[in-house]
């Protein structure tokens, strides 16, 4: 990838688009391209990383783990999403893991380089904070659902949430344009794979969501939205 293409990515970034050209160029010439295999990690829980990353291809998943090893998936990010901002202002260790669920590439920048730019142009931190707040609001919405809603409602809500980033409109519904299995849904909705399997079978019979062209396909978006507010029997 050329420096020009890297510069264009940085210029489009919500974190850095407000910077003058010379500052964006400083970031671009110091950026590195890294290759990641499927299931490899950007961050492990407990890491004290010194690098931020921008996903160039593939998808990454942010997850947290219990002390018993139970996994809860928070969100997936695709191309041109940046991660690792907390380390710019805190030396605390990572409390979540970020893993490539598809093989891909990422742009990496050292905290030292980014902090040096931020020292000259503190407006950068305002832009990063705005994006951080946007993500945090989404996490709070997810946590509210996890605490107060039954599994069927949680699952419907997470699928609707995923539609924003990986939904593809078709003539008669919406595809989730990513390879997902029932364990993925269980991790997102914080439930057992067996119970998720039962719910998906129910929705298939009711014409709400099914498998089509090897992807999950939402046939009835209105009905799926209604499932968010139903009490589980």
GROMACS .gro file of C-alpha atoms in nm:
model
  233
    1UNK     CA    1   0.000   0.000   0.000
    2UNK     CA    2   0.138   0.340  -0.098
    3UNK     CA    3   0.190   0.630   0.142
    4UNK     CA    4  -0.073   0.819  -0.060
    5UNK     CA    5  -0.336   0.552   0.012
    6UNK     CA    6  -0.241   0.547   0.380
    7UNK     CA    7  -0.268   0.928   0.385
    8UNK     CA    8  -0.616   0.905   0.234
    9UNK     CA    9  -0.727   0.656   0.502
   10UNK     CA   10  -0.594   0.881   0.778
   11UNK     CA   11  -0.758   1.188   0.621
   12UNK     CA   12  -1.096   1.007   0.620
   13UNK     CA   13  -1.061   0.889   0.978
   14UNK     CA   14  -1.293   1.041   1.237
   15UNK     CA   15  -0.990   1.056   1.467
   16UNK     CA   16  -0.756   1.249   1.239
   17UNK     CA   17  -0.958   1.421   0.964
   18UNK     CA   18  -0.952   1.752   1.153
   19UNK     CA   19  -0.574   1.768   1.154
   20UNK     CA   20  -0.373   1.982   0.908
   21UNK     CA   21  -0.217   1.804   0.615
   22UNK     CA   22   0.136   1.805   0.760
   23UNK     CA   23   0.017   1.629   1.075
   24UNK     CA   24  -0.169   1.367   0.871
   25UNK     CA   25   0.147   1.313   0.665
   26UNK     CA   26   0.350   1.260   0.982
   27UNK     CA   27   0.113   0.983   1.081
   28UNK     CA   28   0.112   0.832   0.732
   29UNK     CA   29   0.490   0.803   0.697
   30UNK     CA   30   0.517   0.639   1.040
   31UNK     CA   31   0.236   0.390   0.985
   32UNK     CA   32   0.301   0.021   0.929
   33UNK     CA   33   0.093  -0.245   0.755
   34UNK     CA   34   0.052  -0.569   0.950
   35UNK     CA   35  -0.100  -0.898   0.832
   36UNK     CA   36  -0.323  -1.102   1.062
   37UNK     CA   37  -0.439  -1.459   1.020
   38UNK     CA   38  -0.792  -1.561   1.108
   39UNK     CA   39  -0.834  -1.595   1.487
   40UNK     CA   40  -0.515  -1.399   1.560
   41UNK     CA   41  -0.529  -1.120   1.817
   42UNK     CA   42  -0.459  -0.747   1.808
   43UNK     CA   43  -0.491  -0.725   2.186
   44UNK     CA   44  -0.520  -0.987   2.459
   45UNK     CA   45  -0.676  -0.917   2.796
   46UNK     CA   46  -0.396  -0.802   3.024
   47UNK     CA   47  -0.182  -0.655   2.744
   48UNK     CA   48  -0.018  -0.319   2.792
   49UNK     CA   49   0.000  -0.225   2.428
   50UNK     CA   50   0.177   0.077   2.280
   51UNK     CA   51   0.000   0.075   1.944
   52UNK     CA   52  -0.329   0.178   1.787
   53UNK     CA   53  -0.468  -0.002   1.483
   54UNK     CA   54  -0.693   0.071   1.188
   55UNK     CA   55  -0.860  -0.231   1.028
   56UNK     CA   56  -0.787  -0.234   0.655
   57UNK     CA   57  -0.949  -0.564   0.560
   58UNK     CA   58  -1.125  -0.849   0.737
   59UNK     CA   59  -1.322  -0.798   1.058
   60UNK     CA   60  -1.224  -0.783   1.423
   61UNK     CA   61  -1.434  -0.876   1.726
   62UNK     CA   62  -1.414  -0.713   2.068
   63UNK     CA   63  -1.491  -0.954   2.353
   64UNK     CA   64  -1.467  -0.979   2.729
   65UNK     CA   65  -1.416  -1.301   2.925
   66UNK     CA   66  -1.529  -1.417   3.266
   67UNK     CA   67  -1.289  -1.577   3.511
   68UNK     CA   68  -1.452  -1.908   3.415
   69UNK     CA   69  -1.370  -1.851   3.049
   70UNK     CA   70  -1.721  -1.757   2.932
   71UNK     CA   71  -1.702  -1.515   2.642
   72UNK     CA   72  -1.928  -1.217   2.572
   73UNK     CA   73  -1.881  -1.050   2.234
   74UNK     CA   74  -1.931  -0.674   2.245
   75UNK     CA   75  -1.908  -0.572   1.881
   76UNK     CA   76  -1.748  -0.635   1.541
   77UNK     CA   77  -1.553  -0.372   1.348
   78UNK     CA   78  -1.474  -0.366   0.978
   79UNK     CA   79  -1.247  -0.171   0.743
   80UNK     CA   80  -1.134   0.178   0.845
   81UNK     CA   81  -1.240   0.137   1.208
   82UNK     CA   82  -0.972   0.241   1.460
   83UNK     CA   83  -0.909   0.068   1.794
   84UNK     CA   84  -0.679   0.112   2.092
   85UNK     CA   85  -0.753   0.472   2.184
   86UNK     CA   86  -0.764   0.415   2.561
   87UNK     CA   87  -0.389   0.356   2.574
   88UNK     CA   88  -0.325   0.710   2.451
   89UNK     CA   89  -0.440   0.851   2.785
   90UNK     CA   90  -0.404   0.559   3.027
   91UNK     CA   91  -0.138   0.301   3.108
   92UNK     CA   92  -0.400   0.054   3.236
   93UNK     CA   93  -0.393  -0.296   3.089
   94UNK     CA   94  -0.643  -0.413   2.828
   95UNK     CA   95  -0.970  -0.540   2.979
   96UNK     CA   96  -1.102  -0.676   2.649
   97UNK     CA   97  -0.959  -0.881   2.366
   98UNK     CA   98  -0.969  -0.786   1.999
   99UNK     CA   99  -0.942  -1.071   1.753
  100UNK     CA  100  -0.950  -1.101   1.375
  101UNK     CA  101  -1.246  -1.327   1.299
  102UNK     CA  102  -1.148  -1.311   0.931
  103UNK     CA  103  -0.794  -1.288   0.798
  104UNK     CA  104  -0.701  -0.931   0.720
  105UNK     CA  105  -0.463  -0.639   0.744
  106UNK     CA  106  -0.434  -0.349   0.983
  107UNK     CA  107  -0.254  -0.018   0.987
  108UNK     CA  108  -0.054   0.032   1.306
  109UNK     CA  109   0.073   0.353   1.468
  110UNK     CA  110   0.277   0.377   1.785
  111UNK     CA  111   0.138   0.573   2.077
  112UNK     CA  112   0.461   0.775   2.070
  113UNK     CA  113   0.392   0.899   1.715
  114UNK     CA  114   0.024   0.971   1.778
  115UNK     CA  115   0.092   1.144   2.112
  116UNK     CA  116   0.355   1.367   1.951
  117UNK     CA  117   0.098   1.482   1.695
  118UNK     CA  118  -0.159   1.530   1.970
  119UNK     CA  119   0.080   1.748   2.165
  120UNK     CA  120   0.095   1.991   1.873
  121UNK     CA  121  -0.271   1.953   1.777
  122UNK     CA  122  -0.480   1.870   2.088
  123UNK     CA  123  -0.798   1.893   1.877
  124UNK     CA  124  -0.709   1.534   1.782
  125UNK     CA  125  -0.808   1.415   2.131
  126UNK     CA  126  -1.148   1.583   2.099
  127UNK     CA  127  -1.214   1.387   1.779
  128UNK     CA  128  -1.103   1.061   1.939
  129UNK     CA  129  -1.320   1.134   2.243
  130UNK     CA  130  -1.625   1.189   2.023
  131UNK     CA  131  -1.576   0.850   1.859
  132UNK     CA  132  -1.511   0.687   2.196
  133UNK     CA  133  -1.836   0.828   2.335
  134UNK     CA  134  -2.027   0.700   2.032
  135UNK     CA  135  -1.896   0.350   2.094
  136UNK     CA  136  -1.950   0.372   2.469
  137UNK     CA  137  -2.314   0.469   2.422
  138UNK     CA  138  -2.358   0.156   2.212
  139UNK     CA  139  -2.200  -0.058   2.484
  140UNK     CA  140  -2.430   0.093   2.748
  141UNK     CA  141  -2.732   0.013   2.532
  142UNK     CA  142  -2.610  -0.345   2.500
  143UNK     CA  143  -2.552  -0.375   2.875
  144UNK     CA  144  -2.901  -0.242   2.949
  145UNK     CA  145  -3.044  -0.510   2.724
  146UNK     CA  146  -2.829  -0.781   2.882
  147UNK     CA  147  -2.941  -0.687   3.234
  148UNK     CA  148  -3.313  -0.628   3.183
  149UNK     CA  149  -3.425  -0.828   2.879
  150UNK     CA  150  -3.480  -1.205   2.831
  151UNK     CA  151  -3.262  -1.397   2.586
  152UNK     CA  152  -3.503  -1.381   2.291
  153UNK     CA  153  -3.523  -1.003   2.323
  154UNK     CA  154  -3.146  -0.977   2.359
  155UNK     CA  155  -3.088  -1.188   2.050
  156UNK     CA  156  -3.331  -0.984   1.841
  157UNK     CA  157  -3.172  -0.662   1.964
  158UNK     CA  158  -2.819  -0.776   1.882
  159UNK     CA  159  -2.920  -0.884   1.532
  160UNK     CA  160  -3.080  -0.543   1.473
  161UNK     CA  161  -2.763  -0.379   1.607
  162UNK     CA  162  -2.550  -0.585   1.367
  163UNK     CA  163  -2.768  -0.480   1.073
  164UNK     CA  164  -2.623  -0.130   1.104
  165UNK     CA  165  -2.274  -0.248   1.012
  166UNK     CA  166  -2.314  -0.573   0.814
  167UNK     CA  167  -2.672  -0.556   0.687
  168UNK     CA  168  -2.729  -0.576   0.311
  169UNK     CA  169  -3.074  -0.494   0.174
  170UNK     CA  170  -3.225  -0.740  -0.071
  171UNK     CA  171  -3.555  -0.732  -0.257
  172UNK     CA  172  -3.739  -0.932   0.008
  173UNK     CA  173  -3.538  -0.872   0.324
  174UNK     CA  174  -3.191  -0.815   0.468
  175UNK     CA  175  -2.878  -1.031   0.475
  176UNK     CA  176  -2.629  -1.033   0.759
  177UNK     CA  177  -2.331  -1.018   0.525
  178UNK     CA  178  -2.084  -1.202   0.745
  179UNK     CA  179  -2.023  -1.567   0.825
  180UNK     CA  180  -2.188  -1.627   1.164
  181UNK     CA  181  -2.274  -1.939   1.358
  182UNK     CA  182  -2.500  -2.006   1.654
  183UNK     CA  183  -2.211  -1.981   1.901
  184UNK     CA  184  -2.139  -1.632   1.767
  185UNK     CA  185  -2.499  -1.533   1.840
  186UNK     CA  186  -2.478  -1.695   2.183
  187UNK     CA  187  -2.166  -1.491   2.261
  188UNK     CA  188  -2.334  -1.171   2.144
  189UNK     CA  189  -2.659  -1.232   2.333
  190UNK     CA  190  -2.498  -1.386   2.643
  191UNK     CA  191  -2.693  -1.711   2.627
  192UNK     CA  192  -2.639  -2.080   2.559
  193UNK     CA  193  -2.591  -2.206   2.204
  194UNK     CA  194  -2.869  -2.461   2.259
  195UNK     CA  195  -3.126  -2.197   2.355
  196UNK     CA  196  -3.016  -1.970   2.067
  197UNK     CA  197  -3.063  -2.267   1.833
  198UNK     CA  198  -3.420  -2.312   1.962
  199UNK     CA  199  -3.502  -1.942   1.913
  200UNK     CA  200  -3.362  -1.935   1.559
  201UNK     CA  201  -3.566  -2.246   1.471
  202UNK     CA  202  -3.879  -2.074   1.607
  203UNK     CA  203  -3.809  -1.763   1.403
  204UNK     CA  204  -3.745  -1.973   1.093
  205UNK     CA  205  -4.089  -2.139   1.128
  206UNK     CA  206  -4.250  -1.797   1.185
  207UNK     CA  207  -4.085  -1.650   0.874
  208UNK     CA  208  -3.878  -1.394   1.065
  209UNK     CA  209  -3.520  -1.505   0.996
  210UNK     CA  210  -3.374  -1.800   0.806
  211UNK     CA  211  -3.061  -1.922   0.627
  212UNK     CA  212  -3.039  -1.814   0.263
  213UNK     CA  213  -2.731  -1.836   0.038
  214UNK     CA  214  -2.528  -1.952   0.342
  215UNK     CA  215  -2.606  -1.633   0.531
  216UNK     CA  216  -2.863  -1.535   0.790
  217UNK     CA  217  -3.150  -1.363   0.614
  218UNK     CA  218  -3.411  -1.145   0.785
  219UNK     CA  219  -3.742  -1.193   0.608
  220UNK     CA  220  -3.958  -0.983   0.839
  221UNK     CA  221  -3.781  -0.685   0.995
  222UNK     CA  222  -4.098  -0.555   1.162
  223UNK     CA  223  -4.157  -0.886   1.339
  224UNK     CA  224  -3.792  -0.901   1.448
  225UNK     CA  225  -3.823  -0.553   1.602
  226UNK     CA  226  -4.135  -0.667   1.786
  227UNK     CA  227  -3.939  -0.959   1.935
  228UNK     CA  228  -3.719  -0.709   2.123
  229UNK     CA  229  -4.015  -0.613   2.345
  230UNK     CA  230  -4.176  -0.953   2.394
  231UNK     CA  231  -4.157  -1.126   2.733
  232UNK     CA  232  -4.020  -1.477   2.712
  233UNK     CA  233  -4.262  -1.752   2.815
   0.00000   0.00000   0.00000
